[in-house]
mmCIF file of C-alpha atoms in Angstrom:
data_model
loop_
_atom_site.group_PDB
_atom_site.id
_atom_site.type_symbol
_atom_site.label_atom_id
_atom_site.label_comp_id
_atom_site.label_asym_id
_atom_site.label_seq_id
_atom_site.Cartn_x
_atom_site.Cartn_y
_atom_site.Cartn_z
ATOM 1 C CA MET A 1 0.000 0.000 0.000
ATOM 2 C CA MET A 2 1.245 3.461 -0.859
ATOM 3 C CA ARG A 3 1.623 5.828 2.082
ATOM 4 C CA ILE A 4 1.076 9.466 1.263
ATOM 5 C CA GLY A 5 1.120 12.877 2.871
ATOM 6 C CA ILE A 6 -0.950 15.931 1.980
ATOM 7 C CA ILE A 7 0.174 19.490 2.624
ATOM 8 C CA THR A 8 -2.159 22.433 2.154
ATOM 9 C CA ALA A 9 -0.230 25.699 1.829
ATOM 10 C CA SER A 10 -2.518 28.513 2.949
ATOM 11 C CA ASP A 11 -1.946 31.439 5.271
ATOM 12 C CA LYS A 12 -5.672 31.830 5.957
ATOM 13 C CA GLY A 13 -6.239 28.084 6.234
ATOM 14 C CA SER A 14 -3.413 27.698 8.748
ATOM 15 C CA ARG A 15 -4.960 30.448 10.891
ATOM 16 C CA GLY A 16 -8.434 28.890 10.714
ATOM 17 C CA GLU A 17 -9.807 31.792 8.668
ATOM 18 C CA ARG A 18 -10.647 29.618 5.649
ATOM 19 C CA GLU A 19 -11.833 26.018 5.474
ATOM 20 C CA ASP A 20 -9.442 23.760 3.596
ATOM 21 C CA LEU A 21 -11.430 22.057 0.831
ATOM 22 C CA SER A 22 -8.544 21.025 -1.418
ATOM 23 C CA GLY A 23 -6.685 18.915 1.153
ATOM 24 C CA PRO A 24 -9.778 16.820 1.930
ATOM 25 C CA ALA A 25 -10.461 16.488 -1.819
ATOM 26 C CA LEU A 26 -6.943 15.088 -2.261
ATOM 27 C CA LYS A 27 -7.492 12.754 0.683
ATOM 28 C CA GLU A 28 -10.667 11.426 -0.935
ATOM 29 C CA LEU A 29 -8.924 10.973 -4.298
ATOM 30 C CA ALA A 30 -5.974 9.181 -2.683
ATOM 31 C CA GLN A 31 -8.269 6.852 -0.789
ATOM 32 C CA SER A 32 -10.086 6.037 -4.037
ATOM 33 C CA MET A 33 -6.704 4.691 -5.236
ATOM 34 C CA ASP A 34 -6.464 2.539 -2.070
ATOM 35 C CA TRP A 35 -3.597 4.646 -0.726
ATOM 36 C CA GLU A 36 -3.116 5.317 2.965
ATOM 37 C CA VAL A 37 -3.129 8.998 3.882
ATOM 38 C CA ALA A 38 -0.537 8.824 6.650
ATOM 39 C CA GLU A 39 -0.063 12.576 7.143
ATOM 40 C CA TYR A 40 -2.113 15.717 6.518
ATOM 41 C CA ILE A 41 -1.270 19.259 7.564
ATOM 42 C CA ILE A 42 -2.224 22.836 6.770
ATOM 43 C CA LEU A 43 0.782 25.143 6.774
ATOM 44 C CA PRO A 44 1.174 28.859 6.149
ATOM 45 C CA ASP A 45 2.821 29.965 2.910
ATOM 46 C CA ASP A 46 6.235 29.803 4.541
ATOM 47 C CA GLN A 47 9.069 28.279 2.540
ATOM 48 C CA SER A 48 11.115 27.009 5.479
ATOM 49 C CA MET A 49 8.083 25.330 7.099
ATOM 50 C CA LEU A 50 7.100 23.703 3.802
ATOM 51 C CA GLU A 51 10.671 22.502 3.195
ATOM 52 C CA GLY A 52 11.001 21.186 6.733
ATOM 53 C CA THR A 53 7.770 19.228 6.568
ATOM 54 C CA MET A 54 8.635 17.710 3.191
ATOM 55 C CA ARG A 55 12.111 16.737 4.395
ATOM 56 C CA GLN A 56 10.728 15.157 7.571
ATOM 57 C CA TRP A 57 8.028 13.212 5.713
ATOM 58 C CA VAL A 58 10.586 11.854 3.244
ATOM 59 C CA ASP A 59 13.640 11.401 5.437
ATOM 60 C CA GLU A 60 11.986 10.230 8.667
ATOM 61 C CA LEU A 61 8.588 8.828 7.650
ATOM 62 C CA SER A 62 9.605 7.445 4.226
ATOM 63 C CA LEU A 63 6.304 8.383 2.617
ATOM 64 C CA ASP A 64 5.877 7.237 -0.988
ATOM 65 C CA LEU A 65 4.079 10.333 -2.245
ATOM 66 C CA ILE A 66 3.560 13.891 -1.022
ATOM 67 C CA LEU A 67 0.823 15.975 -2.617
ATOM 68 C CA THR A 68 0.763 19.687 -1.933
ATOM 69 C CA THR A 69 -2.130 21.984 -2.695
ATOM 70 C CA GLY A 70 -1.914 25.752 -2.919
ATOM 71 C CA GLY A 71 0.899 28.239 -3.167
ATOM 72 C CA THR A 72 1.681 27.759 -6.879
ATOM 73 C CA GLY A 73 0.503 31.103 -8.251
ATOM 74 C CA PHE A 74 2.082 34.521 -8.782
ATOM 75 C CA SER A 75 1.490 36.003 -5.332
ATOM 76 C CA PRO A 76 4.703 36.893 -3.486
ATOM 77 C CA ARG A 77 3.508 34.524 -0.707
ATOM 78 C CA ASP A 78 3.164 31.578 -3.151
ATOM 79 C CA VAL A 79 6.376 29.671 -2.428
ATOM 80 C CA THR A 80 5.364 26.015 -2.662
ATOM 81 C CA PRO A 81 7.349 25.374 -5.884
ATOM 82 C CA GLU A 82 10.456 27.006 -4.401
ATOM 83 C CA ALA A 83 10.171 24.868 -1.257
ATOM 84 C CA THR A 84 9.662 21.752 -3.361
ATOM 85 C CA LEU A 85 12.645 22.485 -5.599
ATOM 86 C CA ALA A 86 14.808 23.149 -2.538
ATOM 87 C CA VAL A 87 14.271 19.573 -1.281
ATOM 88 C CA ALA A 88 14.477 17.900 -4.705
ATOM 89 C CA ASP A 89 17.041 15.367 -5.872
ATOM 90 C CA ARG A 90 15.575 15.109 -9.395
ATOM 91 C CA LEU A 91 12.847 16.795 -11.433
ATOM 92 C CA VAL A 92 9.803 15.079 -12.961
ATOM 93 C CA PRO A 93 8.633 17.773 -15.397
ATOM 94 C CA GLY A 94 6.118 15.629 -17.283
ATOM 95 C CA ILE A 95 3.679 15.494 -14.375
ATOM 96 C CA ALA A 96 3.334 19.276 -14.056
ATOM 97 C CA GLU A 97 3.230 19.598 -17.849
ATOM 98 C CA VAL A 98 0.282 17.189 -18.069
ATOM 99 C CA MET A 99 -1.567 19.000 -15.291
ATOM 100 C CA ARG A 100 -1.151 22.350 -17.049
ATOM 101 C CA LEU A 101 -2.104 20.855 -20.424
ATOM 102 C CA GLU A 102 -5.299 19.332 -19.042
ATOM 103 C CA SER A 103 -6.155 22.484 -17.103
ATOM 104 C CA LEU A 104 -5.697 24.599 -20.247
ATOM 105 C CA LYS A 105 -8.705 22.755 -21.670
ATOM 106 C CA VAL A 106 -10.755 24.366 -18.901
ATOM 107 C CA THR A 107 -9.125 27.799 -18.461
ATOM 108 C CA PRO A 108 -6.316 29.791 -20.103
ATOM 109 C CA LYS A 109 -5.212 30.777 -16.588
ATOM 110 C CA ALA A 110 -3.707 27.287 -16.211
ATOM 111 C CA MET A 111 -0.544 28.532 -17.898
ATOM 112 C CA LEU A 112 0.025 30.708 -14.839
ATOM 113 C CA SER A 113 0.601 27.676 -12.603
ATOM 114 C CA ARG A 114 4.160 27.314 -11.344
ATOM 115 C CA ALA A 115 3.577 23.778 -9.989
ATOM 116 C CA VAL A 116 6.465 21.314 -10.087
ATOM 117 C CA ALA A 117 6.940 17.601 -9.462
ATOM 118 C CA VAL A 118 10.160 16.198 -8.043
ATOM 119 C CA LEU A 119 11.794 13.154 -6.525
ATOM 120 C CA ARG A 120 13.507 13.184 -3.158
ATOM 121 C CA LYS A 121 15.073 9.827 -2.381
ATOM 122 C CA ARG A 122 12.250 7.318 -3.030
ATOM 123 C CA THR A 123 9.422 9.822 -2.637
ATOM 124 C CA LEU A 124 7.495 11.635 -5.364
ATOM 125 C CA ILE A 125 6.390 15.173 -4.472
ATOM 126 C CA ILE A 126 3.741 16.858 -6.633
ATOM 127 C CA ASN A 127 2.416 20.420 -6.354
ATOM 128 C CA MET A 128 -1.304 20.570 -7.078
ATOM 129 C CA PRO A 129 -3.537 23.620 -7.600
ATOM 130 C CA GLY A 130 -5.290 25.308 -4.707
ATOM 131 C CA SER A 131 -8.926 24.812 -5.690
ATOM 132 C CA PRO A 132 -10.831 21.560 -5.123
ATOM 133 C CA LYS A 133 -12.157 21.572 -8.702
ATOM 134 C CA ALA A 134 -8.663 21.988 -10.180
ATOM 135 C CA VAL A 135 -7.252 19.392 -7.768
ATOM 136 C CA ARG A 136 -9.762 16.830 -9.055
ATOM 137 C CA GLU A 137 -9.105 17.685 -12.719
ATOM 138 C CA CYS A 138 -5.339 17.480 -12.311
ATOM 139 C CA PHE A 139 -5.423 14.331 -10.195
ATOM 140 C CA HIS A 140 -7.561 12.541 -12.779
ATOM 141 C CA ALA A 141 -5.106 13.606 -15.505
ATOM 142 C CA ILE A 142 -2.036 12.164 -13.750
ATOM 143 C CA SER A 143 -3.433 9.321 -11.644
ATOM 144 C CA PRO A 144 -3.309 6.630 -14.361
ATOM 145 C CA ALA A 145 0.510 6.808 -14.429
ATOM 146 C CA LEU A 146 1.187 7.332 -10.726
ATOM 147 C CA PRO A 147 0.923 3.721 -9.455
ATOM 148 C CA HIS A 148 3.440 2.468 -12.024
ATOM 149 C CA GLY A 149 5.824 5.356 -11.395
ATOM 150 C CA LEU A 150 5.635 4.844 -7.646
ATOM 151 C CA GLN A 151 6.221 1.099 -8.033
ATOM 152 C CA ILE A 152 9.326 1.769 -10.127
ATOM 153 C CA LEU A 153 10.550 4.321 -7.590
ATOM 154 C CA LYS A 154 10.157 1.747 -4.811
ATOM 155 C CA GLY A 155 11.839 -0.970 -6.908
ATOM 156 C CA GLU A 156 8.659 -3.030 -7.097
ATOM 157 C CA ALA A 157 8.017 -2.930 -10.863
ATOM 158 C CA ASN A 158 9.778 -3.441 -14.162
ATOM 159 C CA GLU A 159 10.898 -0.482 -16.194
ATOM 160 C CA CYS A 160 8.235 1.089 -18.432
ATOM 161 C CA GLY A 161 9.441 -0.611 -21.631
ATOM 162 C CA THR A 162 10.164 -4.020 -20.094
ATOM 163 C CA PRO A 163 7.442 -6.662 -20.538
ATOM 164 C CA THR A 164 6.359 -8.469 -17.403
ATOM 165 C CA LYS A 165 6.661 -12.247 -17.182
#
């Protein structure tokens, strides 16, 4: 079973001034994939706090997947991609590209997303949009490939081009 963590980046959400709808939407989507949501937190848009939580969840908890929601726009407080890149070992650009491509079918504003996807050790970290509707659209766009990618990352599957026996 895949163990995942969900981080909502929101100043207002972390202060209790806004209900987090995107984090619970991600939790529901993850559970529909039969994944265990091992960690969930709402953090302010603070780069060091985001970095620290991602590092801890990878380095100490060995989560398979971390999904973030929020903090990927143009606001000076939107620092989720910077925090994610700061903890990255390798980039996975195709995931963010697919999310933007699919979102462009709904709104031209999708091109303004700065979301990234990276690997840290054996954990995949993906920045998702901040709205529940966009979270669902993006998750559905990438979810068909995630189980295989996570299995490869964990050493539990053959390479993409290798037939199974």
